[in-house]
CSV table of C-alpha atoms in Angstrom, one decimal:
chain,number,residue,atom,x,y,z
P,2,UNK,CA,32.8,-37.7,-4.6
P,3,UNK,CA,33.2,-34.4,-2.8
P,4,UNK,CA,30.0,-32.7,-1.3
P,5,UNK,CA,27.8,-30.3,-3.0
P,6,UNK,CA,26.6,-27.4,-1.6
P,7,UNK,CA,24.3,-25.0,-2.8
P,8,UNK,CA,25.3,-21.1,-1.5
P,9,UNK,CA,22.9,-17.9,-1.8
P,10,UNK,CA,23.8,-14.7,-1.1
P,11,UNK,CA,20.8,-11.8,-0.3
P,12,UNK,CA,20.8,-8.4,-1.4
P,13,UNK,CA,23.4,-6.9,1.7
P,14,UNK,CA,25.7,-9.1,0.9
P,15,UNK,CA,26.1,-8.4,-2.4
P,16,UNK,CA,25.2,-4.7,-1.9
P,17,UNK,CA,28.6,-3.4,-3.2
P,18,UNK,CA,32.0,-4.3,-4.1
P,19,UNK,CA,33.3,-5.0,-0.6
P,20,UNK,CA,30.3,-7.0,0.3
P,21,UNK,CA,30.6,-8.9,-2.7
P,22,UNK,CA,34.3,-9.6,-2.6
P,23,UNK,CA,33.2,-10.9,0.9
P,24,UNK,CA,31.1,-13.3,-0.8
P,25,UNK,CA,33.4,-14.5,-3.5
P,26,UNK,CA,36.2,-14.9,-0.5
P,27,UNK,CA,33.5,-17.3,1.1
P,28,UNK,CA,32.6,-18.8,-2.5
P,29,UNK,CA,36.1,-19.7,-3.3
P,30,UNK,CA,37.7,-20.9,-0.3
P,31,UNK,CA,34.8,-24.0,0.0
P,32,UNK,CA,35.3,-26.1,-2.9
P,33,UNK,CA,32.2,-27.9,-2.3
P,34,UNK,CA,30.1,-24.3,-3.4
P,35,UNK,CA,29.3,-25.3,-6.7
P,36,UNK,CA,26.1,-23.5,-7.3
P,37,UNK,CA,25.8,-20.0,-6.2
P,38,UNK,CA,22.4,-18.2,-5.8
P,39,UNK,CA,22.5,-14.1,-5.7
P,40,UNK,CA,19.9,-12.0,-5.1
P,41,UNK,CA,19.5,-8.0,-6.7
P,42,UNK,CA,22.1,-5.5,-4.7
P,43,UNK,CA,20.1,-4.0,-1.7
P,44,UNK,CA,17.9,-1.8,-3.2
P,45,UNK,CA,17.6,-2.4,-6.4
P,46,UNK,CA,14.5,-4.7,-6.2
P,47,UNK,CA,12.7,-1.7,-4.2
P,48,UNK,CA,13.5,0.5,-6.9
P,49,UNK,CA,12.3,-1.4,-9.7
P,50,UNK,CA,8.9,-1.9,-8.1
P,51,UNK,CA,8.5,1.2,-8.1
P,52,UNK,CA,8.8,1.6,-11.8
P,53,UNK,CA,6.5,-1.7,-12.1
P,54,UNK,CA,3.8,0.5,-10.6
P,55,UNK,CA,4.4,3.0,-12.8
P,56,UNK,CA,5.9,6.7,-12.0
P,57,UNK,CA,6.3,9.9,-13.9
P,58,UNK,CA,8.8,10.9,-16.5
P,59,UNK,CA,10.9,13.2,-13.2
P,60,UNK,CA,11.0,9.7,-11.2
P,61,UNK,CA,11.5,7.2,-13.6
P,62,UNK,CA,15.0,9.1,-13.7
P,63,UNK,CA,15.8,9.6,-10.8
P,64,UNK,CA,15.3,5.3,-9.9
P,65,UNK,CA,17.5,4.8,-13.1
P,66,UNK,CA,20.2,7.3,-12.4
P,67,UNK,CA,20.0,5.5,-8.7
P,68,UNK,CA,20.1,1.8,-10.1
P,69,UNK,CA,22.8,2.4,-12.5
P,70,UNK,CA,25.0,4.2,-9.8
P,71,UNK,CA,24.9,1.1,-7.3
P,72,UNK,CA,26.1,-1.4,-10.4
P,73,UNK,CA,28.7,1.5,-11.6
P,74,UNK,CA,30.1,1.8,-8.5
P,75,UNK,CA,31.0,-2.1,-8.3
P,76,UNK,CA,31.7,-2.4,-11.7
P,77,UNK,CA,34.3,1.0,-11.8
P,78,UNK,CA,36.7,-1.6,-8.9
P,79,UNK,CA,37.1,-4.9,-11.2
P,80,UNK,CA,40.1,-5.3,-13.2
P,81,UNK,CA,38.0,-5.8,-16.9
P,82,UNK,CA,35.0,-3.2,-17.2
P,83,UNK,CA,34.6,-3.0,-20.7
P,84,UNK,CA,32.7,-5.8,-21.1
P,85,UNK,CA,30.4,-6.2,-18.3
P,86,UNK,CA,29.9,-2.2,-18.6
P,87,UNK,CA,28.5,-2.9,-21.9
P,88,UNK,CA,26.3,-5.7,-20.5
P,89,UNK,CA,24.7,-3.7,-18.0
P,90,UNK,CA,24.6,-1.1,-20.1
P,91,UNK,CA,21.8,-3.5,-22.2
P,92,UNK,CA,20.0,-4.3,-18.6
P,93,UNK,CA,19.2,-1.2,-18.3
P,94,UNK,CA,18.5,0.0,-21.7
P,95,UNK,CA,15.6,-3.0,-20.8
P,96,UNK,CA,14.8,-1.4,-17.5
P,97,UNK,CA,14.3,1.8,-19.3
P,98,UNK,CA,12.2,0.5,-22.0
P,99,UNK,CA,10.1,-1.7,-19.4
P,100,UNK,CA,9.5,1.3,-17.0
P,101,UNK,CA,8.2,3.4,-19.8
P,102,UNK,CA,5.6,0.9,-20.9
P,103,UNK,CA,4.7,0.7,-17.2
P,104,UNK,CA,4.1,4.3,-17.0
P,105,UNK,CA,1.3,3.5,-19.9
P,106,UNK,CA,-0.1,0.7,-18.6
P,107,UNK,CA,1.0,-1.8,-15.4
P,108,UNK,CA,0.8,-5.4,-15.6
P,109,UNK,CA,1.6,-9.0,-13.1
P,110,UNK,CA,4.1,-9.6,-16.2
P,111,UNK,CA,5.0,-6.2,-16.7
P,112,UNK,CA,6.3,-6.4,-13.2
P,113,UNK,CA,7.8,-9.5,-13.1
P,114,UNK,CA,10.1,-8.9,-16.2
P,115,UNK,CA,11.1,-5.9,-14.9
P,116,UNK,CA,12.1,-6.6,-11.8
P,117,UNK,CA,13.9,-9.6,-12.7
P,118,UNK,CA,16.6,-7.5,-13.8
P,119,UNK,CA,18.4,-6.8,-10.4
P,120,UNK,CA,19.3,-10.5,-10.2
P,121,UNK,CA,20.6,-10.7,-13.8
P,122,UNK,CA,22.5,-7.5,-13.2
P,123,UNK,CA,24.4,-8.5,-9.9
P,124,UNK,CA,24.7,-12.6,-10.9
P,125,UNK,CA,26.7,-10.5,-14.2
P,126,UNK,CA,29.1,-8.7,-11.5
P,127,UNK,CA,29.8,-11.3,-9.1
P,128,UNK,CA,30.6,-14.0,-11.9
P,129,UNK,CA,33.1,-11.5,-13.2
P,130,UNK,CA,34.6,-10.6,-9.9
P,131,UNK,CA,35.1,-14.5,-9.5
P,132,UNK,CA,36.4,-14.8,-13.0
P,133,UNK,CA,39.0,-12.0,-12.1
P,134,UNK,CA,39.9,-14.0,-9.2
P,135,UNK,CA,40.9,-17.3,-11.3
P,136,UNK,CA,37.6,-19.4,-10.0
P,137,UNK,CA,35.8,-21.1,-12.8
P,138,UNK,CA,32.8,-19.6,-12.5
P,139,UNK,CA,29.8,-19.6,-15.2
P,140,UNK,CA,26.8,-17.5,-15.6
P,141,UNK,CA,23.7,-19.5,-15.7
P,142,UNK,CA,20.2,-17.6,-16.5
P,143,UNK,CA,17.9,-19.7,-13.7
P,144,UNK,CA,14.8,-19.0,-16.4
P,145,UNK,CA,16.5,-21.5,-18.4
P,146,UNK,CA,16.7,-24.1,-15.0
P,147,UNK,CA,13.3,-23.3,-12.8
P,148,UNK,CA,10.3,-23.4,-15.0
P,149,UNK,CA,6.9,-22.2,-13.4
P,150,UNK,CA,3.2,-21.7,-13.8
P,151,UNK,CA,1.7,-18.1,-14.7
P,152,UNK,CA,0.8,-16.7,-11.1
P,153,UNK,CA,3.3,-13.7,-11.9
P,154,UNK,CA,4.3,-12.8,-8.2
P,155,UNK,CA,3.8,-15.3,-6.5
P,156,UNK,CA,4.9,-18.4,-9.5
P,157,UNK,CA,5.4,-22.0,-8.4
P,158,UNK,CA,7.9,-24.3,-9.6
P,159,UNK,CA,7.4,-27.0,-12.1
P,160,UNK,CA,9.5,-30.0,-10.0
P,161,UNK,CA,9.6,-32.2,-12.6
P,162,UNK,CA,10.4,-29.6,-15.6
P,163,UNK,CA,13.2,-27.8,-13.3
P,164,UNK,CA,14.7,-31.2,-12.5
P,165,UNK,CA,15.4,-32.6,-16.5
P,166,UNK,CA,16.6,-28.9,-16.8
P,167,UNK,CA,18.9,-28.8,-14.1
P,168,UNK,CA,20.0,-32.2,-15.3
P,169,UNK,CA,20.0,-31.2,-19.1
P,170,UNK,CA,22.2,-27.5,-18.0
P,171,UNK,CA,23.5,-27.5,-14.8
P,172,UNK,CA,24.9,-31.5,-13.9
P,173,UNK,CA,27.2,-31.0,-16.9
P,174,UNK,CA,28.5,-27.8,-15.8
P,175,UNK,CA,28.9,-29.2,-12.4
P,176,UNK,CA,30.7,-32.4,-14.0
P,177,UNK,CA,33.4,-30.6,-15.6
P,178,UNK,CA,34.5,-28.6,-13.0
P,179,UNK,CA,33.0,-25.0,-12.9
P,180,UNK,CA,31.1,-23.4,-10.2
P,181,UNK,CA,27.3,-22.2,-11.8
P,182,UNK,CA,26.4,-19.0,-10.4
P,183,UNK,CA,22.7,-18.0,-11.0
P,184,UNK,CA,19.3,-15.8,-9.7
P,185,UNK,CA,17.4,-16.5,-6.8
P,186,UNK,CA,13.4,-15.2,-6.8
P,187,UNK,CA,12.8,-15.8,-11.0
P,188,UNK,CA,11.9,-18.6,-13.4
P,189,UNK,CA,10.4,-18.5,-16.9
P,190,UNK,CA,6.6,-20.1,-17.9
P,191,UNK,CA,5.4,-22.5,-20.7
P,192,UNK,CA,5.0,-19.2,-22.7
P,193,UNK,CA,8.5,-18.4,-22.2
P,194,UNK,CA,7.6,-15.3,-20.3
P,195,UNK,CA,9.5,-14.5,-17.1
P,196,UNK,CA,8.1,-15.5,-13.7
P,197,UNK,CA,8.9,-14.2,-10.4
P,198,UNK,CA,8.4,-16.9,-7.0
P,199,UNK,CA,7.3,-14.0,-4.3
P,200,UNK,CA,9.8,-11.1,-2.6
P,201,UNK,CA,12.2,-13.1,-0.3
P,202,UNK,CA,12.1,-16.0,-3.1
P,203,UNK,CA,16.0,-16.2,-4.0
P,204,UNK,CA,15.8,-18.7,-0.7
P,205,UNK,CA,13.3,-20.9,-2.2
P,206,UNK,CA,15.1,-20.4,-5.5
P,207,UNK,CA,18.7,-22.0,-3.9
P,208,UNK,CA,16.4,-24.8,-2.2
P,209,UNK,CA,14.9,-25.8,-5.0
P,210,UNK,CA,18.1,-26.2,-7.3
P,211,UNK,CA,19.4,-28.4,-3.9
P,212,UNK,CA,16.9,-30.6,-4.1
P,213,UNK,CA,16.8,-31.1,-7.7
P,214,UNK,CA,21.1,-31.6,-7.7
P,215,UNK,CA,20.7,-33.9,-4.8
P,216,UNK,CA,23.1,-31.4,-3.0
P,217,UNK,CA,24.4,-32.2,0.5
P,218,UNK,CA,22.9,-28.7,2.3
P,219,UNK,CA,22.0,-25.2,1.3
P,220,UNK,CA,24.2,-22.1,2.9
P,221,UNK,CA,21.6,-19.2,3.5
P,222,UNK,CA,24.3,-16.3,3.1
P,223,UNK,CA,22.9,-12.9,5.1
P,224,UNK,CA,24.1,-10.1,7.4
P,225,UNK,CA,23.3,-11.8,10.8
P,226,UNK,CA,25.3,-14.8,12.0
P,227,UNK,CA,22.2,-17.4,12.1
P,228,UNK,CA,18.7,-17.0,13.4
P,229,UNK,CA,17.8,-15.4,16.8
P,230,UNK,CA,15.3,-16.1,19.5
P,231,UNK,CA,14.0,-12.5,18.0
P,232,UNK,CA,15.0,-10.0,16.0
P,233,UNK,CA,18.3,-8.1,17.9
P,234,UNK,CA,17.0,-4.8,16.5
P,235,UNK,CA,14.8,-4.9,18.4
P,236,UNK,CA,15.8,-6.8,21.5
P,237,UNK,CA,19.8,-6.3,21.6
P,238,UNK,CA,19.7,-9.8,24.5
P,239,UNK,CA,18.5,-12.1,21.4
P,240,UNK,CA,20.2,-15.5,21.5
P,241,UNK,CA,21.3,-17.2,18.7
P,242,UNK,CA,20.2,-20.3,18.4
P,243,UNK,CA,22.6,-23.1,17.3
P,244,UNK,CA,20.2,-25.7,15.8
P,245,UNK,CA,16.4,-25.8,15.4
P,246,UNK,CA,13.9,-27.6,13.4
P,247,UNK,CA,12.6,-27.5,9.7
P,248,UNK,CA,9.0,-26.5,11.5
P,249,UNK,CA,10.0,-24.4,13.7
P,250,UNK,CA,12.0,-22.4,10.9
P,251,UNK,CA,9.1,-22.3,8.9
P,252,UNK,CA,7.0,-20.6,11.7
P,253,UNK,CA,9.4,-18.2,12.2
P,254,UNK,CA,9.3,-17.3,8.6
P,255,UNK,CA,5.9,-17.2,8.0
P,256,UNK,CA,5.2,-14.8,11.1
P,257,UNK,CA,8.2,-12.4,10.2
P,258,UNK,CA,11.3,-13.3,10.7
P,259,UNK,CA,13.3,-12.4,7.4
P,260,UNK,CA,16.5,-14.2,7.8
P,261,UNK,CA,14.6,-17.4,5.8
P,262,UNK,CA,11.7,-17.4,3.3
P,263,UNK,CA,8.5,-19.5,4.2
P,264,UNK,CA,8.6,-21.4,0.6
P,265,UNK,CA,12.4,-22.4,1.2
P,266,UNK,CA,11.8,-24.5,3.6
P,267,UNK,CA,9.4,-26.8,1.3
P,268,UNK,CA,12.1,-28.2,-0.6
P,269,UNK,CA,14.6,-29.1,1.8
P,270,UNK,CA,12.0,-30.7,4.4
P,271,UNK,CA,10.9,-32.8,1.3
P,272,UNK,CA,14.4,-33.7,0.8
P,273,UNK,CA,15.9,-33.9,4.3
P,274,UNK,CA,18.3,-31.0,3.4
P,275,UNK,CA,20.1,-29.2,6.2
P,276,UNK,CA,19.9,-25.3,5.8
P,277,UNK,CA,22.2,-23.1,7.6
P,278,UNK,CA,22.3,-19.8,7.9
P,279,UNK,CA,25.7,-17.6,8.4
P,280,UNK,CA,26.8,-13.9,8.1
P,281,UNK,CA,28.6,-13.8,4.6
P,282,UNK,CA,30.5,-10.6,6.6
P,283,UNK,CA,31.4,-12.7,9.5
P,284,UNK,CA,31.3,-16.6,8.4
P,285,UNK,CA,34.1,-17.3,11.5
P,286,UNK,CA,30.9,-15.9,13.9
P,287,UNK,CA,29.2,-19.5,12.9
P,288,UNK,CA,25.5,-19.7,12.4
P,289,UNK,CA,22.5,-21.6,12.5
P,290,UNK,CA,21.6,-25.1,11.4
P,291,UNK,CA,17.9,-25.5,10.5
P,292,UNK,CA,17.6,-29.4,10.7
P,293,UNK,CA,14.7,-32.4,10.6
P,294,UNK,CA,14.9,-32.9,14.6
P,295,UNK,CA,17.5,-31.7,16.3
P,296,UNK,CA,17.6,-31.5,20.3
P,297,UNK,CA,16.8,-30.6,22.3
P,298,UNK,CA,13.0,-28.7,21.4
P,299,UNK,CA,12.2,-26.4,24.3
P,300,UNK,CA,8.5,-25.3,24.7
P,301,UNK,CA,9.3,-21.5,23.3
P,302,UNK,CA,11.9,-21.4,20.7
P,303,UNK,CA,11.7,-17.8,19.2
P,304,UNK,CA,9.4,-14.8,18.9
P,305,UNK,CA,8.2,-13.3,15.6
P,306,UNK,CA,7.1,-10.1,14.3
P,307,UNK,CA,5.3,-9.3,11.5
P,308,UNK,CA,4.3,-5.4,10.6
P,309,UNK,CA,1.7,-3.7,9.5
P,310,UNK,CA,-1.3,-5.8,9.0
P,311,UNK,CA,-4.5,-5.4,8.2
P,312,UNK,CA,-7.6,-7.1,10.2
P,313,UNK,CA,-11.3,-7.3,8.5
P,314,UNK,CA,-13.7,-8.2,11.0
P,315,UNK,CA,-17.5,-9.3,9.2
P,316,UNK,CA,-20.3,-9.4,11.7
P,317,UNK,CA,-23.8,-10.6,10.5
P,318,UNK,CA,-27.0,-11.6,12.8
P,319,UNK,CA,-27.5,-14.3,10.3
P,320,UNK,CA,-24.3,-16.0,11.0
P,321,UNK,CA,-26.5,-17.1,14.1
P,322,UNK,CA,-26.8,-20.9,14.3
P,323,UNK,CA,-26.7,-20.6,10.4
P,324,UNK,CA,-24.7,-23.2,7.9
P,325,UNK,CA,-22.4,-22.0,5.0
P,326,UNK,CA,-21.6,-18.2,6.3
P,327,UNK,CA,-18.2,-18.8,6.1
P,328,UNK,CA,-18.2,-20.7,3.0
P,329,UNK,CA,-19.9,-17.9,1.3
P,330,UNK,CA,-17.3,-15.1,2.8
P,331,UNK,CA,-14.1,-17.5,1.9
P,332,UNK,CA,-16.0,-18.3,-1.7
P,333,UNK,CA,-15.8,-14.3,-2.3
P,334,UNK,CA,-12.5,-13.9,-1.0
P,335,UNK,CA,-11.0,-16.8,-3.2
P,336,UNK,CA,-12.7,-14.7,-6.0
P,337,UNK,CA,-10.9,-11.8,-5.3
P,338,UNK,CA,-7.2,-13.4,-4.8
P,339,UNK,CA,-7.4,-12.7,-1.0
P,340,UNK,CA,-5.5,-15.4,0.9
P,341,UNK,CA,-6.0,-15.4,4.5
P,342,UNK,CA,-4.1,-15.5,7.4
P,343,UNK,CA,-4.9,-15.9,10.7
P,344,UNK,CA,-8.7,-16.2,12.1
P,345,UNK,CA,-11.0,-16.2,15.0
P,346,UNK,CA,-14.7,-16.5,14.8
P,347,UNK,CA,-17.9,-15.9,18.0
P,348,UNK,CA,-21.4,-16.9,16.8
P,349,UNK,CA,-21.6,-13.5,15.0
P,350,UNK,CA,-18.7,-12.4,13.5
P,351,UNK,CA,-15.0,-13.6,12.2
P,352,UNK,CA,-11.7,-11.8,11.8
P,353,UNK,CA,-8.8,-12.2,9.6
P,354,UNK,CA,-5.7,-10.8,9.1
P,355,UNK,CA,-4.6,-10.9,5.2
P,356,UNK,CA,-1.6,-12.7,3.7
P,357,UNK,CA,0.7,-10.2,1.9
P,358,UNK,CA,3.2,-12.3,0.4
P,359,UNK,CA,3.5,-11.2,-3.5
P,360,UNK,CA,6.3,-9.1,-5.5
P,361,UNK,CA,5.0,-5.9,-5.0
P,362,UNK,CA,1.3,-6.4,-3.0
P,363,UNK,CA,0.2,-4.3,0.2
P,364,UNK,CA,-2.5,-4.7,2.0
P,365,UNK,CA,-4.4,-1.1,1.2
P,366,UNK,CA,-4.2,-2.4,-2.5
P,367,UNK,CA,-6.1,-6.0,-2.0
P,368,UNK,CA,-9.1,-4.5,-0.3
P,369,UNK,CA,-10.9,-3.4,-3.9
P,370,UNK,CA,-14.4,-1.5,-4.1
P,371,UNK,CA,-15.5,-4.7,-5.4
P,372,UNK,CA,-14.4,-7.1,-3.0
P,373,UNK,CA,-15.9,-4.8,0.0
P,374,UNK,CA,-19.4,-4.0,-1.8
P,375,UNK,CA,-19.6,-7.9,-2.4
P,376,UNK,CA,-18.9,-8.4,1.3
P,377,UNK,CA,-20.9,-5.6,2.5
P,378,UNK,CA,-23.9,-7.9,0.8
P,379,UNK,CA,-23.6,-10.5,3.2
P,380,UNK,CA,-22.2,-8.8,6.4
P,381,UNK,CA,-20.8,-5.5,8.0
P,382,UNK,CA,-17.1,-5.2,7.2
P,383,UNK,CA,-14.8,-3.3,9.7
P,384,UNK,CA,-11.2,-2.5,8.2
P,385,UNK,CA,-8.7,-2.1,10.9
P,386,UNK,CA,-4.9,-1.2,9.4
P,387,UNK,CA,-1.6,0.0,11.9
P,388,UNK,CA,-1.7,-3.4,13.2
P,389,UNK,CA,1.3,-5.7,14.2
P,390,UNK,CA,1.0,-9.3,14.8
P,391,UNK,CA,3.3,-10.8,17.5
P,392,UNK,CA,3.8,-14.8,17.0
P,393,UNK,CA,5.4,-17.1,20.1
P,394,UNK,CA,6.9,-19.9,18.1
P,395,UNK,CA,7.3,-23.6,20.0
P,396,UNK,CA,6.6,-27.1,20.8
P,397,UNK,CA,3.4,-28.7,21.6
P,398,UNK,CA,2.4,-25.8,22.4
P,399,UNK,CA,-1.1,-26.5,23.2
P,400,UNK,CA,-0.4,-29.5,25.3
P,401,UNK,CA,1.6,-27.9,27.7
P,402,UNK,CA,0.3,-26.6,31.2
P,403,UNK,CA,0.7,-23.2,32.1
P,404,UNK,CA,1.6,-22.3,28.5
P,405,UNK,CA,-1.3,-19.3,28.5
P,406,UNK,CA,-0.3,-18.1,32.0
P,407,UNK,CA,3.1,-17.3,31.0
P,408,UNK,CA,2.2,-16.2,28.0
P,409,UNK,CA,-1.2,-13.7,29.4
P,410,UNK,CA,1.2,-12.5,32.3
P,411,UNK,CA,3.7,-11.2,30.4
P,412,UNK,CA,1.1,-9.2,28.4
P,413,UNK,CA,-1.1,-8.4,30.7
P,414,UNK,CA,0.0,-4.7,30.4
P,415,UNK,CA,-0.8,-4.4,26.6
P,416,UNK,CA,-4.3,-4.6,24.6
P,417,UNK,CA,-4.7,-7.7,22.5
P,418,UNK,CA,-6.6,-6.9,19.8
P,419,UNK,CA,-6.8,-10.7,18.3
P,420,UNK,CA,-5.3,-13.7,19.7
P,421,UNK,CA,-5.3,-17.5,17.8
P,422,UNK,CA,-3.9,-20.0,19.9
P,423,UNK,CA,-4.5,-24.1,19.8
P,424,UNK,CA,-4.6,-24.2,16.2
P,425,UNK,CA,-0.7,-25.0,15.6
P,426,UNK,CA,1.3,-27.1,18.2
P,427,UNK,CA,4.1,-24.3,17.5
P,428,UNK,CA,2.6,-20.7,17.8
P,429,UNK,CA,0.7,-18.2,19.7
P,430,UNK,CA,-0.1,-15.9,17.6
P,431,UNK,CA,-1.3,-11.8,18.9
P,432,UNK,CA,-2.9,-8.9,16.9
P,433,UNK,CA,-1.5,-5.6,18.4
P,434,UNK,CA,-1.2,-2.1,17.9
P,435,UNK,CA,1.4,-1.4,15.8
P,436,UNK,CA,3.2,1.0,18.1
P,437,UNK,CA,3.2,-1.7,20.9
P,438,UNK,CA,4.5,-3.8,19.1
P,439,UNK,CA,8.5,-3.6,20.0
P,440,UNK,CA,7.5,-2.7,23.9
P,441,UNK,CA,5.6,-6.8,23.9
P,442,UNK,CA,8.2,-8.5,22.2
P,443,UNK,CA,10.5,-7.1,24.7
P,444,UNK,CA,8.4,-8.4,27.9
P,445,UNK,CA,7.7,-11.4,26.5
P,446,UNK,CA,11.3,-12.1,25.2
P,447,UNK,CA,12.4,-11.0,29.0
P,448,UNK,CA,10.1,-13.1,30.6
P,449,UNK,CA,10.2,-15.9,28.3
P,450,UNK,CA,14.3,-16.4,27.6
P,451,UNK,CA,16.0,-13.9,29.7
């Protein structure tokens, strides 16, 4: 029996016909691609949270003039247009009909319908270009496949439920010889209402439907060839690095890096399925395989960088030698949705930085009136935005001598606002200014892999 890969693609690669045809080259040249996972055409996601959120009459038409122009201009270079014209055509008559409600009135549902139309509109495209092309590919809706709970945003996955689906829909497909091509990022609830797993989710989406197909790997599909010691925008000497571990990976994601989403990682550790990540404009540049335990593990693996955070620092006098301070603070911000990130406490005061993961969430937006007059109750609150945290990702990190010398010597010439180290055996993580931000990973990536 031949291997079975799952493929996704991310929003560049399938930004317009000649990034697409890219991907279908890639697609239909590995005959163990049997399940392809697309997200929405760069863009388009951006644009429709913006009509989620609700815009004027002037707006709304220029995002849809904008949205339908970046399908047109694929759709106006395949052989057949009539019919997927017309199907688009009723995507957006949806879009249309969803942004006007929003206009009236915005809801977590609201938003995830509506913006689970740029995967259904490119998944459309693509299949067709691959039709076109003689493959025998199938359009698969995922909402039918990956069934979640109601946390609209931010939805997790049903295991069991997705698995007898993807057994029920996809194994036949798989069995008789087509290739299922489907949506990363969106799933469907017990009410039959659509779902959406986070921004960056079409990862976790192509994970999930490995594990539950017992498929050999998952090919990550992006614009960079594999995952760098940082980002090379910002530090053109970045390194790729050939093979790392599932942890490591995940640290990366979770502090910034975008090539991999945090959640996608879940699936394949539970699994013990390989990940790699590739360019899907240069696949002969190799890439990255993300791995259980590969070798060697060297004490600093990567640097991360994660923009614009926000940092609330509550000081009280009666935090002094008291009991259940922090209970109380965590009790109100678990009332008020707030997850929370990283945190460092004294004997009178704790900071934390907010987790922003979420469709369409930014940090202004979670601090409510209500949430800060509850916490004003109990403490002084201090809200600090234009802040950037910098995360050194590793091994045994905390074991290691010296680890803070190198670390503090290559920032001595920068203020650290926060810094949260001994926690994790694989990060250091640093609050700084915003604008200091590119300068520090720059010395530390210098000093630290150069």
């Amino acid at each position: 029996m031949s291997k079975l890969s799952v493929a996704k693609f991310g929003g560049t690669s399938v930004a317009n016909f000649d990034a697409m045809t890219l991907c279908a080259n890639i697609v239909t040249t590995d005959p163990n691609t049997r399940v392809v996972v697309l997200s929405a055409s760069a863009g388009v996601t951006n644009y429709l949270v913006e009509l989620a959120n609700g815009c004027d009459k002037t707006r709304r038409t220029e995002i849809l003039e904008a949205v339908k122009t970046i399908q047109y201009n694929i759709i106006d270079k395949l052989q057949e247009q009539a019919q997927i014209r017309a199907e688009i055509d009723t995507l957006l008559n949806h879009i249309t009909a969803l942004a006007e409600s929003a206009s009236l009135a915005t809801s977590d549902a609201l938003t995830d319908e509506l913006i689970s139309h740029g995967e259904m509109m490119s998944t459309k495209i693509f299949t067709q270009l691959c039709v076109e092309r003689g493959y025998p590919a199938v359009w698969v809706d995922v909402r039918d496949i990956v069934a979640t709970d109601s946390q609209y945003g931010k939805a997790v996955p049903n295991d069991e439920k997705t698995k007898s689906q993807a057994d029920a829909i996809l194994k036949p497909l798989l069995s008789a010889g087509k290739v299922a091509i489907t949506q990363g990022f969106i799933g469907r609830n017990d009410e039959g209402k659509t779902t959406t797993l986070g921004r960056g989710g079409s990862d976790y989406s192509a994970a999930l439907l490995a594990e539950v197909l017992n498929a050999d790997d998952v090919l990550i599909w992006t614009d960079v060839p594999g995952i760098y010691t940082t980002d090379p925008r910002v530090v053109p000497n970045a390194q790729r690095i050939d093979t790392m571990a599932f942890n490591e990976a995940a640290e990366m994601a979770t502090f910034g890096a975008k090539v991999l989403h945090p959640a996608t990682l879940l699936p394949a550790v539970r699994s013990n399925i390989p990940v790699y990540v590739g360019s899907s404009k240069a696949p002969e540049q190799g890439g990255t395989w993300v791995t259980r335990d590969p070798q060697p593990r060297p004490t600093f693996r990567a640097i991360a960088l994660r923009r614009n955070q926000t940092l609330l620092t509550l000081s009280s006098l009666s935090m002094l030698h008291a009991k259940g301070f922090l209970a109380k603070v965590f009790t109100i911000l678990a009332k008020h949705n707030i997850s929370v990130d990283v945190i460092t406490t004294s004997e009178v005061s704790i900071a934390v930085t907010l987790d922003k993961t979420g469709s369409a969430s930014s940090g202004a937006d979670m601090l409510s009136q209500a949430l800060l007059d509850e916490l004003n109750e109990h403490c002084h609150v201090q809200v600090e935005n234009d802040l950037a945290l910098v995360a050194i990702i590793g091994n045994n990190l905390h074991t290691q001598a010296g680890v803070a010398k190198q670390l503090f010597h290559h920032l001595e010439g920068f203020n650290i606002r926060l810094i949260s180290y001994g926690a994790s055996t694989n990060n250091v993580c640093t609050l700084v200014k915003n604008q200091e931000a590119d300068d520090i990973v720059r010395a530390l990536h210098a000093g630290l892999f150069e």
